[in-house]
Coordinates of C-alpha atoms in Angstrom, one line a residue:
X1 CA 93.8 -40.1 22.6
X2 CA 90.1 -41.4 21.9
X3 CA 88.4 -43.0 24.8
X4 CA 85.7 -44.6 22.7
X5 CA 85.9 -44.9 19.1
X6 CA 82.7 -45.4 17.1
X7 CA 82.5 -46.8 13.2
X8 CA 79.7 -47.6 11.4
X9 CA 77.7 -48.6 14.5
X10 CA 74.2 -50.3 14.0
X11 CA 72.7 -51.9 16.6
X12 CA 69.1 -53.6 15.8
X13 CA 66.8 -55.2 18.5
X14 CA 64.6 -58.0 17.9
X15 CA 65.1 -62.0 16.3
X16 CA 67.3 -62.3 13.0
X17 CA 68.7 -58.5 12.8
X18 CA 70.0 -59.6 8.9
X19 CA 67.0 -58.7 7.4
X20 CA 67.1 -54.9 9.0
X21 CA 70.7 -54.7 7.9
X22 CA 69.6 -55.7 4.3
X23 CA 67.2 -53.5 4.4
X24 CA 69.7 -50.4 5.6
X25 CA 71.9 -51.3 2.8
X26 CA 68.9 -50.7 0.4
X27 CA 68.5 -47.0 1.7
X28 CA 65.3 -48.2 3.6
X29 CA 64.1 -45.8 7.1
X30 CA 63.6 -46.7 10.4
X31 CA 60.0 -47.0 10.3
X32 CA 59.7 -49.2 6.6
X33 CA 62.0 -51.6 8.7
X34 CA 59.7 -52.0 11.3
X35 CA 57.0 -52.3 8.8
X36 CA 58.6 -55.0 7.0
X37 CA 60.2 -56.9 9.8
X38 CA 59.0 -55.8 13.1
X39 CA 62.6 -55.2 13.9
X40 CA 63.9 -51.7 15.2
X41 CA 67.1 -50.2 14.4
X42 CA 68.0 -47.9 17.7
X43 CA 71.5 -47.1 16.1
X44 CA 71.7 -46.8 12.0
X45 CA 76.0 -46.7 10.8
X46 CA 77.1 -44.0 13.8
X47 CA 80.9 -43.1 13.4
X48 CA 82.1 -41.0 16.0
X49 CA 84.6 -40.7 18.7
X50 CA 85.1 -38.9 22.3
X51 CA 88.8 -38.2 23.9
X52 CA 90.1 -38.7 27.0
X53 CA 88.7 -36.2 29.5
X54 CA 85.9 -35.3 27.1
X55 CA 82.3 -34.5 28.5
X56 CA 80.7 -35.5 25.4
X57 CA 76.4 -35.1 25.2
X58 CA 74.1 -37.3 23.0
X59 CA 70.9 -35.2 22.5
X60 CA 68.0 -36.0 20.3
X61 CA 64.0 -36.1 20.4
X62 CA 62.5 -39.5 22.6
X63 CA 63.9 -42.3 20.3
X64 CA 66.2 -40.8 18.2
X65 CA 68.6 -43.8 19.1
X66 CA 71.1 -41.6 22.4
X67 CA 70.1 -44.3 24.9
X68 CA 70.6 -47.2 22.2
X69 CA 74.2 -45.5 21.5
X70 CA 75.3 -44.9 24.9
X71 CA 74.1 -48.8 26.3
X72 CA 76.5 -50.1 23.4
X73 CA 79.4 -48.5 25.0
X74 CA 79.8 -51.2 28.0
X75 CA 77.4 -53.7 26.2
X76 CA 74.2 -54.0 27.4
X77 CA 73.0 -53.7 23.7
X78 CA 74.9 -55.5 21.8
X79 CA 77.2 -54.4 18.2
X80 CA 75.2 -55.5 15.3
X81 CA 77.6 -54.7 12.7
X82 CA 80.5 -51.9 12.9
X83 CA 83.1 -51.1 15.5
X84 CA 83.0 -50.0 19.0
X85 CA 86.4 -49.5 20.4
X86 CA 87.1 -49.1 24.5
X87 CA 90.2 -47.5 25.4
X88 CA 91.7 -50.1 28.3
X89 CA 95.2 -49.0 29.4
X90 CA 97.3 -48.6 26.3
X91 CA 95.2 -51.1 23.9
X92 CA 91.5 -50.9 22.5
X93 CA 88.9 -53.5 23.5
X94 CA 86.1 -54.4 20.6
X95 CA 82.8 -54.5 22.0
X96 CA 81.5 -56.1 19.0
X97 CA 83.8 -59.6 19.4
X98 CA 85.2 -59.5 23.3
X99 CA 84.1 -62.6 25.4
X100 CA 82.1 -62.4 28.5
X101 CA 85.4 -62.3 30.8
X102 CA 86.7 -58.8 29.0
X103 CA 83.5 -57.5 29.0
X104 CA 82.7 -58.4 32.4
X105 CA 86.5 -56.4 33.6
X106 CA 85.8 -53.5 31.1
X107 CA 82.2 -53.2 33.2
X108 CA 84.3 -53.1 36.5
X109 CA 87.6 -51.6 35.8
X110 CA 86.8 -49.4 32.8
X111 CA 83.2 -48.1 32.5
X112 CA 80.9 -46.9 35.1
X113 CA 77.2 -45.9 34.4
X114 CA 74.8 -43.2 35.9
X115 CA 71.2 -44.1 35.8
X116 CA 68.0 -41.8 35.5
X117 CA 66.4 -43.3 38.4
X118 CA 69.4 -43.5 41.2
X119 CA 69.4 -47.3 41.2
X120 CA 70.2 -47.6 44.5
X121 CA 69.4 -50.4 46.9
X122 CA 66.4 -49.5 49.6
X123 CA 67.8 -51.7 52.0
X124 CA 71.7 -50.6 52.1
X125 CA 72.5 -47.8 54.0
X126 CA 74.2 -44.4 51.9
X127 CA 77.7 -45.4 52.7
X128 CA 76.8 -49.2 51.6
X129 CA 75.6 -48.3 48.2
X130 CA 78.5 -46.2 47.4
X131 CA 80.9 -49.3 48.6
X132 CA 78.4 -51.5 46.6
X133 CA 80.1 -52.0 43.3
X134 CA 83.3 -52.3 45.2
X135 CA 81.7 -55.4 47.0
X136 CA 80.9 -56.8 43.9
X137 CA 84.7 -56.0 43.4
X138 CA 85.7 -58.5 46.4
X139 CA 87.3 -55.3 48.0
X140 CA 87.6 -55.5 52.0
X141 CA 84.6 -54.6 53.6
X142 CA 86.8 -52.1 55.9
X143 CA 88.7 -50.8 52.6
X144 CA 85.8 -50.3 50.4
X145 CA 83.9 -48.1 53.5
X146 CA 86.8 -46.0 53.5
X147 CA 86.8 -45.5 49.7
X148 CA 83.1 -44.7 49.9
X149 CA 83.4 -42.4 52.8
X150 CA 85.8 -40.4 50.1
X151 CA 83.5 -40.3 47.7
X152 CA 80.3 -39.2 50.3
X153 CA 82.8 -36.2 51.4
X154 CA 83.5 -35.2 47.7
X155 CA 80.0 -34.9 46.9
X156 CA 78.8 -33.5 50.2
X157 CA 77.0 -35.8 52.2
X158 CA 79.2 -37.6 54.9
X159 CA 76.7 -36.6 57.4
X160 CA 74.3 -38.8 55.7
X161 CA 75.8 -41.9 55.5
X162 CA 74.2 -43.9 57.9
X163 CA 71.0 -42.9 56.1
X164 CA 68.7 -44.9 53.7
X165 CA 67.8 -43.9 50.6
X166 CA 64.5 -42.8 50.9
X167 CA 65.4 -40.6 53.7
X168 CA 67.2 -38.4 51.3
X169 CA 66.0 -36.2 48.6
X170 CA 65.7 -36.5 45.0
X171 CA 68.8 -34.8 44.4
X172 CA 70.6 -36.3 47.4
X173 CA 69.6 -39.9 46.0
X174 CA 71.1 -38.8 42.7
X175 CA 74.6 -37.3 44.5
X176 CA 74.4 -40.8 45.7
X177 CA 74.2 -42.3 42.4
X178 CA 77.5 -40.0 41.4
X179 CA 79.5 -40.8 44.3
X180 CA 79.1 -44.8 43.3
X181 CA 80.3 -44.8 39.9
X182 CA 83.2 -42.4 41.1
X183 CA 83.8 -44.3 43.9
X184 CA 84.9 -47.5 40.8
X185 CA 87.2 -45.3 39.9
X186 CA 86.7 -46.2 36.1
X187 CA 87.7 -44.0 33.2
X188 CA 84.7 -44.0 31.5
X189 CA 81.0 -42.5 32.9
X190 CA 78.1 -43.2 31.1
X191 CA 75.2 -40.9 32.7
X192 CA 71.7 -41.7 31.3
X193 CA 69.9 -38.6 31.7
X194 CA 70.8 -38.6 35.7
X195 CA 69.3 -35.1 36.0
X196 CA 66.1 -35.1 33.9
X197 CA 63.8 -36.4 36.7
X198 CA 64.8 -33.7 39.3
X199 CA 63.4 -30.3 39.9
X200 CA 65.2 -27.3 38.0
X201 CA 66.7 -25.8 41.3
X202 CA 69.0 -29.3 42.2
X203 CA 69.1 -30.0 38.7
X204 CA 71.2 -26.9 37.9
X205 CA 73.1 -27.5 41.0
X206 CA 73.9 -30.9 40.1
X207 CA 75.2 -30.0 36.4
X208 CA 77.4 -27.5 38.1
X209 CA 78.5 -30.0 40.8
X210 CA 79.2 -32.7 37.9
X211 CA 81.6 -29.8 36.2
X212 CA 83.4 -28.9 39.6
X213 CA 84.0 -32.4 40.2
X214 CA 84.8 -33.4 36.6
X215 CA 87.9 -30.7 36.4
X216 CA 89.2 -32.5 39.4
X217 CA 88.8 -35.8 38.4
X218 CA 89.2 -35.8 34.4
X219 CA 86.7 -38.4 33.8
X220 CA 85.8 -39.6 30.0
X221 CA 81.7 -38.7 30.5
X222 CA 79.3 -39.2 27.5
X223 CA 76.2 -38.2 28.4
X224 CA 72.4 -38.2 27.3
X225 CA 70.5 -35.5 27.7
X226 CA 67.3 -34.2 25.9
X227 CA 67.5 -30.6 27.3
X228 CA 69.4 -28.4 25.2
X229 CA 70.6 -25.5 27.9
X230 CA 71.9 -28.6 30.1
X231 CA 74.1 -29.6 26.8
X232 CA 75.7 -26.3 26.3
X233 CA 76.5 -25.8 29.9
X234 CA 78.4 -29.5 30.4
X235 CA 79.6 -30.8 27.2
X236 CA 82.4 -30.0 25.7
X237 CA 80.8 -32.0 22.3
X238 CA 77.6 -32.5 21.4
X239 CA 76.0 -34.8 19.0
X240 CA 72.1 -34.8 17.7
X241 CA 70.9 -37.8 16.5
X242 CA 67.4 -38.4 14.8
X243 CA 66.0 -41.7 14.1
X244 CA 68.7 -43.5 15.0
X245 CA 71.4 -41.3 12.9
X246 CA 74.2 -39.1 14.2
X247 CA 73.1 -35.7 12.5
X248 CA 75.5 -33.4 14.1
X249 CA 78.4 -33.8 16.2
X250 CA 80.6 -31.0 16.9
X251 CA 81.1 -27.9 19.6
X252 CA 78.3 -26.0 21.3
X253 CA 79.3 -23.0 19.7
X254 CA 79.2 -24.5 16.5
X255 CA 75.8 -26.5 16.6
X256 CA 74.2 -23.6 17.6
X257 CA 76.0 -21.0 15.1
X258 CA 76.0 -23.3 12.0
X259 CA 73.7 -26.2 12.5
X260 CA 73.8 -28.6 9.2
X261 CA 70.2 -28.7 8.8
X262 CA 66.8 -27.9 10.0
X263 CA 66.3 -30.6 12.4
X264 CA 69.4 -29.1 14.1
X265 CA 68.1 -25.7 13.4
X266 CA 65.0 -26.2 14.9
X267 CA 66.6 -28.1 18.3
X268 CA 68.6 -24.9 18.6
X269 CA 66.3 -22.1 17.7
X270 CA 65.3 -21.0 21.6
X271 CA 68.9 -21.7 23.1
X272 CA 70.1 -19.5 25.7
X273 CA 73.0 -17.4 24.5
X274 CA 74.5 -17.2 27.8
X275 CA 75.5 -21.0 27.8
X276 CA 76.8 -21.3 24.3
X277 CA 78.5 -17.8 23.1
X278 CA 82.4 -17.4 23.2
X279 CA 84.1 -14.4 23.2
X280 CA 85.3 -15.3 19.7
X281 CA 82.1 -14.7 17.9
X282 CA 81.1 -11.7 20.4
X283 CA 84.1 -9.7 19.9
X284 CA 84.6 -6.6 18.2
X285 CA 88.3 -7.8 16.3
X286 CA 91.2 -5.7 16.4
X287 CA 91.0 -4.8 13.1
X288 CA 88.0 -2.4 13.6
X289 CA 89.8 -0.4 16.4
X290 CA 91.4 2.9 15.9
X291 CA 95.0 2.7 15.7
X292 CA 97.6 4.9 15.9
X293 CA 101.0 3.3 15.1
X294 CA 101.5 0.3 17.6
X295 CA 98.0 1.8 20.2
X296 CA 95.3 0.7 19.9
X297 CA 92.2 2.5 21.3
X298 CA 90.0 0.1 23.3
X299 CA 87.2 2.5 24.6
X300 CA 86.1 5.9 22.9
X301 CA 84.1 6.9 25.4
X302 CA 86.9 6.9 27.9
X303 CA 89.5 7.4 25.6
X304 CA 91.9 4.3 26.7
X305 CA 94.7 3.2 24.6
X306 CA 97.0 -0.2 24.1
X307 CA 99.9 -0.5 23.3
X308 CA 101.7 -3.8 22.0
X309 CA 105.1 -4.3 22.4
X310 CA 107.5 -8.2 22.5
X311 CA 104.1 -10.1 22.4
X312 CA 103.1 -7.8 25.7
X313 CA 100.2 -5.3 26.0
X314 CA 101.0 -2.4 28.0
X315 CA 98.1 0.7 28.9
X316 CA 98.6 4.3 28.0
X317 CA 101.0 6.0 30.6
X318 CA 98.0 8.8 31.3
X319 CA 95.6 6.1 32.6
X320 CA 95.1 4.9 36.1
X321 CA 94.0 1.4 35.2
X322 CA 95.9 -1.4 35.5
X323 CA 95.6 -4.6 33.6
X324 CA 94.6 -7.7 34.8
X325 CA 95.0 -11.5 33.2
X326 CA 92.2 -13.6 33.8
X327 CA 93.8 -16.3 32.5
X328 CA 96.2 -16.5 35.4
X329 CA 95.1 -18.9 37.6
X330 CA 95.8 -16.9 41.1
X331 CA 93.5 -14.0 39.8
X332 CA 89.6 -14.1 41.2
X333 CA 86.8 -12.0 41.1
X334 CA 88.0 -9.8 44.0
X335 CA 90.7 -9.1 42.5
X336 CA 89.1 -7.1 39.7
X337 CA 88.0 -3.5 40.4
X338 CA 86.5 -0.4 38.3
X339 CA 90.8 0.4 37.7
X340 CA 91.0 -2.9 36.2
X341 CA 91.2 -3.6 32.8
X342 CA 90.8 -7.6 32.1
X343 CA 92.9 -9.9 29.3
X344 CA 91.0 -13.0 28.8
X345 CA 91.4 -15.9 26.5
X346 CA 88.9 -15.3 23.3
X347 CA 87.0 -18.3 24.1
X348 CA 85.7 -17.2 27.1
X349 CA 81.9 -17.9 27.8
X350 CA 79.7 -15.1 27.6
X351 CA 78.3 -15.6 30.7
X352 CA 81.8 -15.4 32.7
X353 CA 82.6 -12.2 30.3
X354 CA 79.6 -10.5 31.3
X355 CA 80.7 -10.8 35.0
X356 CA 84.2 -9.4 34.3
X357 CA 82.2 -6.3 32.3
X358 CA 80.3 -5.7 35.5
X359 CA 83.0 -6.0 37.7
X360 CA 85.9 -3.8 35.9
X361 CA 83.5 -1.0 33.9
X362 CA 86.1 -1.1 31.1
X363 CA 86.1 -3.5 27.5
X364 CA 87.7 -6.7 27.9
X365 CA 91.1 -7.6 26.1
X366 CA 90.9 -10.5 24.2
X367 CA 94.4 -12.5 23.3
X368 CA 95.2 -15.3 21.5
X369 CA 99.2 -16.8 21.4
X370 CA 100.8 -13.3 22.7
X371 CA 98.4 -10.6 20.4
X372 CA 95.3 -8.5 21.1
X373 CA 92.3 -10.0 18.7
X374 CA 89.5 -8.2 19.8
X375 CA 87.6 -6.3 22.2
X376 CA 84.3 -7.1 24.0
X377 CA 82.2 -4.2 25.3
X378 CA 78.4 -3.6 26.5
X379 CA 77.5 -3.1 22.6
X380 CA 78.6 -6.7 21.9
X381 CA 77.0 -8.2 24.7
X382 CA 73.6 -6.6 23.6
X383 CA 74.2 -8.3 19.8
X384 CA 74.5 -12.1 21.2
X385 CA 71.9 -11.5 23.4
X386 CA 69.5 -10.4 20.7
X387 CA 70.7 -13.4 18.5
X388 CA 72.7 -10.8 16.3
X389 CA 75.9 -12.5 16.9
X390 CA 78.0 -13.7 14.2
X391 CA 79.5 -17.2 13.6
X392 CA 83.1 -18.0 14.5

């Protein structure tokens, strides 16, 4: 089910925002609007949506209209014209005509936001700015400490919470930030590029700590980013916007392997394959292996052989490999050796499938609904590193 559901969104800043919208329906730009009326448009007729559980990115150039988008979502700019739809329990709130007492419970109950700069309060302890929005909540001051304390443990810094914030570190401050909108325990996060003013190192580790802790906690996250690479490693969607325009919204994989245009083209142009590549569009499909009746041979070199049979893959009697199924969730890395042989699901990221290669020596099985549909090897590793992939 959609979380938020966008339609026709425009959202114009300044006195009288009629004229802007006249002007839009003539076909006029951004910047003849602000020419004619000194009124900017930061969102121009955006239709979009993001599901439940989704970690969807807004990306685009410095005011391209991402911000503008994602400060409609719980209302601090305000719906223009068009729909904006918040999912609250089993009905939809409109942001565009809720009164003040809706919006104020969707802002407590529903929607949590991440800021750029940490936002916290100099003159609360850690623990106390965790527990602040629960304050705000009229939560027991005993109940919300111990709510907070859960959320300091979850991101790793119980040990600081008697601290203030300017004894911490950039990234620390920011963990902070994290652990208070999860600590509201809203559906919705709205994270306003919370990385972008931290150095590479914490950065990184932050983007992978946001993904640990999003698979436990199944948040709705849209999130606004100007770095590509951080796009492709978090969001499950991403959509580029220009000028106040949604341009492209769609998979990593597929923004970067058929982007509509050559704005897109150009935003994607120095990716890193390693963060966007499936196995899908790496692999070598089945129907370009040798085959002998039902085998299948997986590697020349080593002459190995695959046999399907009732929806099952089964290796060559003369070989002393065994298979292994990533895809089963009690198998890790240690369990995978140079007599291992590895089944993985075709959408498998390049950068997890090279770490399988290394480990096991031997192609990697690709299956999809019970049958072998390709094979990934070192050959097909080098292609989508040299940009010689192919799309999906």
């Amino acid at each position: 089910m959609d979380a938020i559901t966008i339609k026709n969104l425009d959202v114009v800043f300044g006195d009288q925002p009629q004229k802007a919208l006249s002007l839009l329906n003539e076909g006029k730009t951004r910047q003849e609007i602000i020419e004619q009326t000194g009124l900017v448009v930061g969102v121009d007729n955006v239709t979009m949506s993001v599901k439940e559980g989704e970690i969807c990115v807004l990306m685009g150039l410095s005011g391209s209209g991402k911000s503008s988008l994602l400060r409609a979502v719980n209302g601090l700019n305000p719906v223009t014209r068009g729909s904006l739809q918040v999912k609250d329990g089993d009905s939809q709130v409109e942001l565009s005509s809720c009164d003040a007492n809706t919006l104020r419970h969707l802002r407590t109950h529903r929607v949590s936001m991440v800021f750029q700069k940490f936002a916290l309060m100099p003159w609360l302890t850690v623990l106390d700015n965790v527990a602040f929005g629960l304050e705000m909540l009229g939560m027991p001051k005993t109940q919300r400490r111990e709510k907070a304390r859960e959320q300091l443990a979850m991101v790793e810094l119980s040990d600081w919470e008697n601290k203030y914030p300017h004894e911490l570190s950039g990234g620390m401050q920011q963990r902070v930030g994290l652990a208070r909108a999860f600590a509201m325990d809203t559906d919705i996060l709205l994270m306003d590029e919370p990385f972008s003013a931290l150095d590479p190192l914490i950065r990184a580790q932050l983007q992978d700590e946001l993904i640990s802790l999003q698979k436990k906690l199944n948040k709705t996250i849209l999130f606004v980013s100007h770095d590509l690479d951080e796009a492709l490693k978090i969001g499950n969607n991403i959509a580029i916007m220009e000028s106040g325009k949604l341009i492209q919204h769609g998979k990593p994989e597929q923004i970067v392997l058929a982007p509509e245009n050559d704005y897109v083209k150009d935003f994607v142009a120095h990716t890193n394959p390693l963060n966007v590549l499936k196995g899908r569009s790496l692999m070598q499909p089945v129907s370009q292996l040798e085959r002998e009746a039902a085998r299948l041979q997986i590697c020349p070199v080593q002459k190995v052989w695959v046999e399907e049979r009732d929806s099952k893959l089964y290796l060559d009697d003369k070989t002393s490999l065994t298979l292994i199924d990533w895809r089963d969730d009690k198998v890790n890395l240690d369990d995978i050796s140079h007599q291992s042989v590895v089944i993985a699901s075709p959408d498998i990221g390049m950068r997890e499938a090279i770490k399988l290669k290394q480990l096991s020596g031997q192609p990697i099985l690709l299956v999809e609904n019970g049958e072998l549909v390709g094979v990934l090897d070192d050959n097909d590793f080098y292609s989508g590193l040299l940009g010689k992939h192919k799309a999906a």
